[in-house]
Coordinates of N, CA and C and ligand atoms in Angstrom, one line a residue:
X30 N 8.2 -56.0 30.7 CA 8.5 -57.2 31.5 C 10.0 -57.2 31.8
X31 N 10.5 -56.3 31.9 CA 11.6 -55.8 33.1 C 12.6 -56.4 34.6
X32 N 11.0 -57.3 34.8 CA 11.7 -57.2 36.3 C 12.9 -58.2 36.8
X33 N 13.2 -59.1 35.9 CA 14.4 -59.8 36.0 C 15.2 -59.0 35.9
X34 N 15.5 -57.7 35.1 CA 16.7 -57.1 35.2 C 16.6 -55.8 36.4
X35 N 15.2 -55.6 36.4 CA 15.3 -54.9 37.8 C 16.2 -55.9 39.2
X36 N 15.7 -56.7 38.7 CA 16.4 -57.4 40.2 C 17.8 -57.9 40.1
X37 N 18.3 -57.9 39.1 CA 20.2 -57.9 38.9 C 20.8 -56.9 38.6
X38 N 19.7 -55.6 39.0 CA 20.6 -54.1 39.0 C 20.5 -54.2 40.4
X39 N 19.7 -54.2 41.3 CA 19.2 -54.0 42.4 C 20.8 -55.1 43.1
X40 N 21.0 -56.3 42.7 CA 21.8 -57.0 42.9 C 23.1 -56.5 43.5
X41 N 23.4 -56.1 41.8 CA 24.9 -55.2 41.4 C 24.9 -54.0 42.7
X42 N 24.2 -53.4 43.1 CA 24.1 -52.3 43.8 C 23.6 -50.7 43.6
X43 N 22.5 -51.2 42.0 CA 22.3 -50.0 41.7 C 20.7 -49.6 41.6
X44 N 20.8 -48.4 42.5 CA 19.4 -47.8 42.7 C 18.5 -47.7 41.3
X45 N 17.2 -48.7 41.8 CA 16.5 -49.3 40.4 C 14.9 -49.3 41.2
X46 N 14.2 -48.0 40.2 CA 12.8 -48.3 40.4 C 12.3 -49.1 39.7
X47 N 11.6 -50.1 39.7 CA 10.6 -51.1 39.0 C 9.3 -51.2 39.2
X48 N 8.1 -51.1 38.9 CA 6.8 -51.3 39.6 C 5.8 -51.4 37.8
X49 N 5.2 -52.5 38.1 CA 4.2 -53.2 36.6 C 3.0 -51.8 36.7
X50 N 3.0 -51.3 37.8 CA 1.7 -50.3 38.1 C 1.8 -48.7 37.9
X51 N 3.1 -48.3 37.3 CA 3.4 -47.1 37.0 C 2.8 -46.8 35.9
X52 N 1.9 -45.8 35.5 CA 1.5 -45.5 34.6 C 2.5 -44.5 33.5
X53 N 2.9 -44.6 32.2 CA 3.7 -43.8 31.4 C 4.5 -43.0 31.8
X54 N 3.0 -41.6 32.5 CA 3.4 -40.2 32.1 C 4.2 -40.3 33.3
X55 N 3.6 -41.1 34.6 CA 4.5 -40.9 35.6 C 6.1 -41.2 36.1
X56 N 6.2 -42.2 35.1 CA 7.8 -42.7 34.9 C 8.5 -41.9 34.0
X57 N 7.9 -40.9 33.2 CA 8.6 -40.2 32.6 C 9.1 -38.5 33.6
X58 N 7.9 -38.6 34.0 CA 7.8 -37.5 35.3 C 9.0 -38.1 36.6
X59 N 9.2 -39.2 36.7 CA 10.6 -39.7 37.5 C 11.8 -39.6 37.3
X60 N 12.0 -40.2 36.0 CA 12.8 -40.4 35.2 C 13.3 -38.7 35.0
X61 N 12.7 -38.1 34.7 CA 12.8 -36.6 34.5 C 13.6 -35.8 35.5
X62 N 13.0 -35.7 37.0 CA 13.0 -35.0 37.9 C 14.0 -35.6 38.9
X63 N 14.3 -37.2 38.6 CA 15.1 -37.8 39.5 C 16.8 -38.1 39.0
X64 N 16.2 -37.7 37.7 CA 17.8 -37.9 36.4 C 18.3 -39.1 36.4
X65 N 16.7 -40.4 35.8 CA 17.3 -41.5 36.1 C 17.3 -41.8 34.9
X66 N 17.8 -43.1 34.5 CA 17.9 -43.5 33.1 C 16.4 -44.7 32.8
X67 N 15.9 -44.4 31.9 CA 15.1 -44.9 31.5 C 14.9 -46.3 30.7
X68 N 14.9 -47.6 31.6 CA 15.1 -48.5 30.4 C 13.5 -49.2 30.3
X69 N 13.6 -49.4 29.1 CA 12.0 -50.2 28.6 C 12.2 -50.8 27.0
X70 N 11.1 -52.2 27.0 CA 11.2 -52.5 25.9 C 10.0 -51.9 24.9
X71 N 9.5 -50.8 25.4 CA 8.3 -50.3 24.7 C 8.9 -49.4 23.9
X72 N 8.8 -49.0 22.3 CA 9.5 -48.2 21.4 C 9.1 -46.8 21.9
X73 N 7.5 -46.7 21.7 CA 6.7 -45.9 21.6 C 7.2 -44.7 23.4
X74 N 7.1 -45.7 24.0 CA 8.0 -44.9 25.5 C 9.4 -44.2 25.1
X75 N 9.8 -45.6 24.9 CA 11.8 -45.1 24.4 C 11.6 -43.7 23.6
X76 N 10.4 -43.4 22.0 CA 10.4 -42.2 21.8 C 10.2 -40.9 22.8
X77 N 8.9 -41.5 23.3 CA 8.8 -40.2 24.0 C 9.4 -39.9 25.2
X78 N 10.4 -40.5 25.7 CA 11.2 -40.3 26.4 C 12.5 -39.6 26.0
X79 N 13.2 -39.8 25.0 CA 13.6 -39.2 23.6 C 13.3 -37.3 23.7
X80 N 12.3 -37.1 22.9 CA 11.8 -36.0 22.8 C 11.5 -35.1 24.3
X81 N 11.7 -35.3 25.5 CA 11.9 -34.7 26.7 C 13.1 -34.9 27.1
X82 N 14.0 -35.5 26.8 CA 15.6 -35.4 26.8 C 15.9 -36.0 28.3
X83 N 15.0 -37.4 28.2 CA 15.5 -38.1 29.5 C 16.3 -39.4 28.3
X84 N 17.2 -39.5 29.3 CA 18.1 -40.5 29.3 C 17.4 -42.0 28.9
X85 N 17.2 -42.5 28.3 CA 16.3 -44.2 28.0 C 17.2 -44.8 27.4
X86 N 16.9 -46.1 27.5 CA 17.5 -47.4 26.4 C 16.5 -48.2 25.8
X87 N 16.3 -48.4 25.6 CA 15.4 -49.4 24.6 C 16.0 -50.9 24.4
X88 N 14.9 -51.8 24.6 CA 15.7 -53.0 25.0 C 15.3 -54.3 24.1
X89 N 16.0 -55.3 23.6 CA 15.5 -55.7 23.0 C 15.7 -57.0 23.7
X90 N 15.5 -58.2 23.2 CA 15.7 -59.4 22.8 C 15.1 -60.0 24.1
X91 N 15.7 -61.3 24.5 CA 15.2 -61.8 25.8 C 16.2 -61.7 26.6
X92 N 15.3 -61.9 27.7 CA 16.1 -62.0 29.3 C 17.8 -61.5 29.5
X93 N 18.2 -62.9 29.0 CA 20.0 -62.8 29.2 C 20.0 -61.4 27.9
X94 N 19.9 -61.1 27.0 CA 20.3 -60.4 26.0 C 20.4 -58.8 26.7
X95 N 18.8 -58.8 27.5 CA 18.6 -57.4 27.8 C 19.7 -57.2 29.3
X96 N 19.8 -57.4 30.2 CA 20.5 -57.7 31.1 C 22.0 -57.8 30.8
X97 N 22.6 -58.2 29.7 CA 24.0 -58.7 29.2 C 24.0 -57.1 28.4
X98 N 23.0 -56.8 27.9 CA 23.3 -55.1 27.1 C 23.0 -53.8 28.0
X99 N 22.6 -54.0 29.0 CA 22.4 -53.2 30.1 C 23.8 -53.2 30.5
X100 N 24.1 -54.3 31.3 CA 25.6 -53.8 32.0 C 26.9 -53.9 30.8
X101 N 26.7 -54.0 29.4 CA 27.6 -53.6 28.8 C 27.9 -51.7 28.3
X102 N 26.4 -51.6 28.4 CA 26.3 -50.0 28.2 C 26.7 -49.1 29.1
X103 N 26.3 -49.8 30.4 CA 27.0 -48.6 31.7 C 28.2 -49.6 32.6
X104 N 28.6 -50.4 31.9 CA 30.0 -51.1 32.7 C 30.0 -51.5 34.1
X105 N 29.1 -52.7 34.1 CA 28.3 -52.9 35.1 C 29.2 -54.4 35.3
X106 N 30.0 -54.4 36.4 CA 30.4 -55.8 36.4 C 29.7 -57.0 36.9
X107 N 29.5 -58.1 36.1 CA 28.7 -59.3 36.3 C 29.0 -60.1 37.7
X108 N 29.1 -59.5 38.8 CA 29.6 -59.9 39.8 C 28.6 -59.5 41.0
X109 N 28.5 -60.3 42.1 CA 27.7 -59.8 42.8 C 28.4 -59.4 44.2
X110 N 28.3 -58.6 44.9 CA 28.8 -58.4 46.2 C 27.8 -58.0 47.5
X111 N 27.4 -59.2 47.8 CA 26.2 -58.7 48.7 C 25.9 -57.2 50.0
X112 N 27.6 -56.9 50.3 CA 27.3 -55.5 51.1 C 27.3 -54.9 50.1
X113 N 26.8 -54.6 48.8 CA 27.3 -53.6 47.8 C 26.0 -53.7 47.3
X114 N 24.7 -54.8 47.6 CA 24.0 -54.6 47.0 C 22.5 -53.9 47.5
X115 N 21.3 -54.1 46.5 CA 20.2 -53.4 47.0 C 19.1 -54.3 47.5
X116 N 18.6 -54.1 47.9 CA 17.0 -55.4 48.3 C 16.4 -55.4 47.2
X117 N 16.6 -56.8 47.0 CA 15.8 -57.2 45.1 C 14.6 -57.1 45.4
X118 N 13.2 -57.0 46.5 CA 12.4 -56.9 46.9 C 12.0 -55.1 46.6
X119 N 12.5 -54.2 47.0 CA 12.2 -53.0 47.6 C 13.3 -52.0 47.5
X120 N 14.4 -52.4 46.7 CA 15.2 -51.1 46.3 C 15.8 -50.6 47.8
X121 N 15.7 -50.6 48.9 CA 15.7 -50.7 50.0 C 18.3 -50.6 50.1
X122 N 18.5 -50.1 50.8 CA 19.6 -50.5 51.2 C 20.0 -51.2 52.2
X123 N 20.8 -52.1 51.9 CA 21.1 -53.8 53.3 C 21.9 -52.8 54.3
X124 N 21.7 -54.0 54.9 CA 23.0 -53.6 56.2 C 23.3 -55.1 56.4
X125 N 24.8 -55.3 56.8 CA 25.2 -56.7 56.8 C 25.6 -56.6 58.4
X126 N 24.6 -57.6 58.5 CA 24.8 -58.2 60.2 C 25.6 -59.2 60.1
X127 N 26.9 -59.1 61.2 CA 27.2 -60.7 61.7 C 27.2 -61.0 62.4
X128 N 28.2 -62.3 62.6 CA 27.5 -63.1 63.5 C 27.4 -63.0 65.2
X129 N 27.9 -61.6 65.4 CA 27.8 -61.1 66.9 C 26.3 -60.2 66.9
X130 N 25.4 -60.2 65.9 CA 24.5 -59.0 66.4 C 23.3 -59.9 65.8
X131 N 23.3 -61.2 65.2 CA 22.6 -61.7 64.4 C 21.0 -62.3 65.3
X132 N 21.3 -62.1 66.5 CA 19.9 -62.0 67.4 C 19.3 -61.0 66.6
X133 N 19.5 -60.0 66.2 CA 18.4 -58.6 66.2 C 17.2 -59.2 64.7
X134 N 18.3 -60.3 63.9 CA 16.8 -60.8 62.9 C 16.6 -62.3 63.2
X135 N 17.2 -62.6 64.6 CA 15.9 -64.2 64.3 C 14.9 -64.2 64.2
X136 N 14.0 -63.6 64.2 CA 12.8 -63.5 64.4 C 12.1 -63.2 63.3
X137 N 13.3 -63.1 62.3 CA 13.0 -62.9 60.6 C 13.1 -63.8 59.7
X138 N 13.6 -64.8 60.3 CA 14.2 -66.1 59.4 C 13.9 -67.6 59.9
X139 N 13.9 -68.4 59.3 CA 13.7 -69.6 59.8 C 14.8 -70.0 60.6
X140 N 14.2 -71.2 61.9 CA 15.3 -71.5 62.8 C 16.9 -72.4 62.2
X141 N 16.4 -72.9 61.4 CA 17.5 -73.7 60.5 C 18.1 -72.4 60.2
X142 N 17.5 -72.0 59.1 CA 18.3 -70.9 58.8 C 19.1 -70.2 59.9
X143 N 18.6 -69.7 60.6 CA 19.2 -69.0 61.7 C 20.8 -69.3 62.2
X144 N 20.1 -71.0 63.2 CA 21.4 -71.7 63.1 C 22.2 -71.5 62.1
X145 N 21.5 -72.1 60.9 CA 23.1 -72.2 60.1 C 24.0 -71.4 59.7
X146 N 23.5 -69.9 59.8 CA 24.1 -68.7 59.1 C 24.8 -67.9 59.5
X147 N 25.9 -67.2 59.7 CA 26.0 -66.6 60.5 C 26.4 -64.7 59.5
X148 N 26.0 -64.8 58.8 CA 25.9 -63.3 58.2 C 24.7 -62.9 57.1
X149 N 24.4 -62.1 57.0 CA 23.1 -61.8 57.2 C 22.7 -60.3 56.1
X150 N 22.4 -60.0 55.3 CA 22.0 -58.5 54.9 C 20.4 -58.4 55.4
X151 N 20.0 -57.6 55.7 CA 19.4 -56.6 56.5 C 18.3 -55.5 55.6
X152 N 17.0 -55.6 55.4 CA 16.6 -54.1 54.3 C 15.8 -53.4 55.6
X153 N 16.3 -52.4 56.1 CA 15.4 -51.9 57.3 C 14.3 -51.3 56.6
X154 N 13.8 -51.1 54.9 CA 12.8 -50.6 54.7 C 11.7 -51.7 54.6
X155 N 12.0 -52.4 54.1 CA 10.7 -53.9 53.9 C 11.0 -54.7 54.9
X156 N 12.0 -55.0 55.6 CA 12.3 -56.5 57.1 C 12.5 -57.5 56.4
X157 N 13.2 -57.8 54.7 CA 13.4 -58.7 54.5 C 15.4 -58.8 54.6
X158 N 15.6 -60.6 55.2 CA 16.4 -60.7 55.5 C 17.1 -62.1 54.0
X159 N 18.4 -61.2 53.9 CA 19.4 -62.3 52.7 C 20.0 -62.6 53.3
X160 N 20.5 -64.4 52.6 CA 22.1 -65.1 53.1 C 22.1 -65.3 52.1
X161 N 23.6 -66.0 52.6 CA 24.2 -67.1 50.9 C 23.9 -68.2 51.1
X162 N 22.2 -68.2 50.8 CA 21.9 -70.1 51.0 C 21.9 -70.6 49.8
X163 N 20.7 -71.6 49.4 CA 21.0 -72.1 48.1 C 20.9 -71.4 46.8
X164 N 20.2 -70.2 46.9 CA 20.3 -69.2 45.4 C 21.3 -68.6 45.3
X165 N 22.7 -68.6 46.2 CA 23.7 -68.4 45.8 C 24.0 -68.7 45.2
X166 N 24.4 -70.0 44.7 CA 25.2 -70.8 43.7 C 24.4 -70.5 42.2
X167 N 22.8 -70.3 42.5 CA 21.7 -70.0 40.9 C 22.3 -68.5 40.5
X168 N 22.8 -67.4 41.8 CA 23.1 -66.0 41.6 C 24.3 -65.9 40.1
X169 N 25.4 -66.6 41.2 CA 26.7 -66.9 41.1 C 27.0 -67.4 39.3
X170 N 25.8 -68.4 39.1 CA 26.2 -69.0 37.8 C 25.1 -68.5 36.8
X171 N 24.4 -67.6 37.5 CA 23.6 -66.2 36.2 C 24.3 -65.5 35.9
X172 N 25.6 -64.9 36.8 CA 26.6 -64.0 36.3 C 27.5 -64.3 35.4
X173 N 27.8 -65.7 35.7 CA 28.7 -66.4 34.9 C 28.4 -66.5 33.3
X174 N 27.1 -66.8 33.0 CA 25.8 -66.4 31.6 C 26.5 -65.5 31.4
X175 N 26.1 -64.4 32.1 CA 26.4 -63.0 31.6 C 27.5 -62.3 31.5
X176 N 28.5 -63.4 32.0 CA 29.8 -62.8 32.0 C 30.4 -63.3 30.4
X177 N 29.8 -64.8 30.2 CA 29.8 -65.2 28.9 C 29.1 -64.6 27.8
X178 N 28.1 -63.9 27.8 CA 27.6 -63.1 27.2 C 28.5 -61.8 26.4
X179 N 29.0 -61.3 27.9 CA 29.9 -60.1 27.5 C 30.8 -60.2 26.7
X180 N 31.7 -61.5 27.1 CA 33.1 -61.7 26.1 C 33.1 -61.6 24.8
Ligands
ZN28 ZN1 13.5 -54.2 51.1

């Protein structure tokens, strides 16, 4: 149960597979061939991930814990920068539209939205469109958790 911190690596800006439907062998077969780091709270994985000499962590506690020991391990700053990050949806890379090209996603967003926004990230792989509406401020003061965490 991962996918909260899949989506505040994805955040930060770092290339993060996640999927509930990967079976073992085949994340280790990724993890292997792609030279990625392997995080899970399953021991029995963390071993045999171990013994094939892929990179893993093993995670423990809840939510804020695993997330606050992730970016303490690879010096991940608790900060968010939305051209810097990834589509929490699809791993996908943004593109930040403003507000001179922002016709090319109305037709992705609500008209309020639209109006009100005038910058925009972009995932050309899934069509989903981010602002800094009101989960900014929920973003903003999860980092702050975790920036408190760190200290
Ligand atoms: Zn996407």
């Amino acid at each position: 149960m991962l996918g909260k911190l899949a989506l505040w690596l994805r955040l930060t800006g770092h290339d993060t597979i996640y999927s509930t439907d990967i079976h073992d062998d085949d994340l280790l077969d990724i993890a292997k061939s792609e030279d990625r780091i392997l995080l899970t709270s399953d021991a029995g994985l963390h071993e045999r991930a171990k013994q094939r000499e892929i990179k893993a962590l093993l995670l423990r506690g809840n939510v804020d814990d695993r997330v606050a020991r992730v970016f303490s391990e690879f010096n991940i700053a608790p900060h968010i920068n939305p051209s810097c990050s990834r589509c929490s949806k699809c791993n996908g890379t943004l593109e930040e539209i403003g507000k001179d090209q922002k016709a090319r996603i109305k037709e992705l967003v609500h008209e309020q939205t639209y109006n009100h926004y005038d910058r925009f990230w972009y995932c050309k792989d899934c069509q989903s469109v981010y602002f800094q509406g009101g989960q900014w401020e929920n973003i903003n003061e999860y980092m702050e958790r975790i920036r408190g965490l760190l200290s």
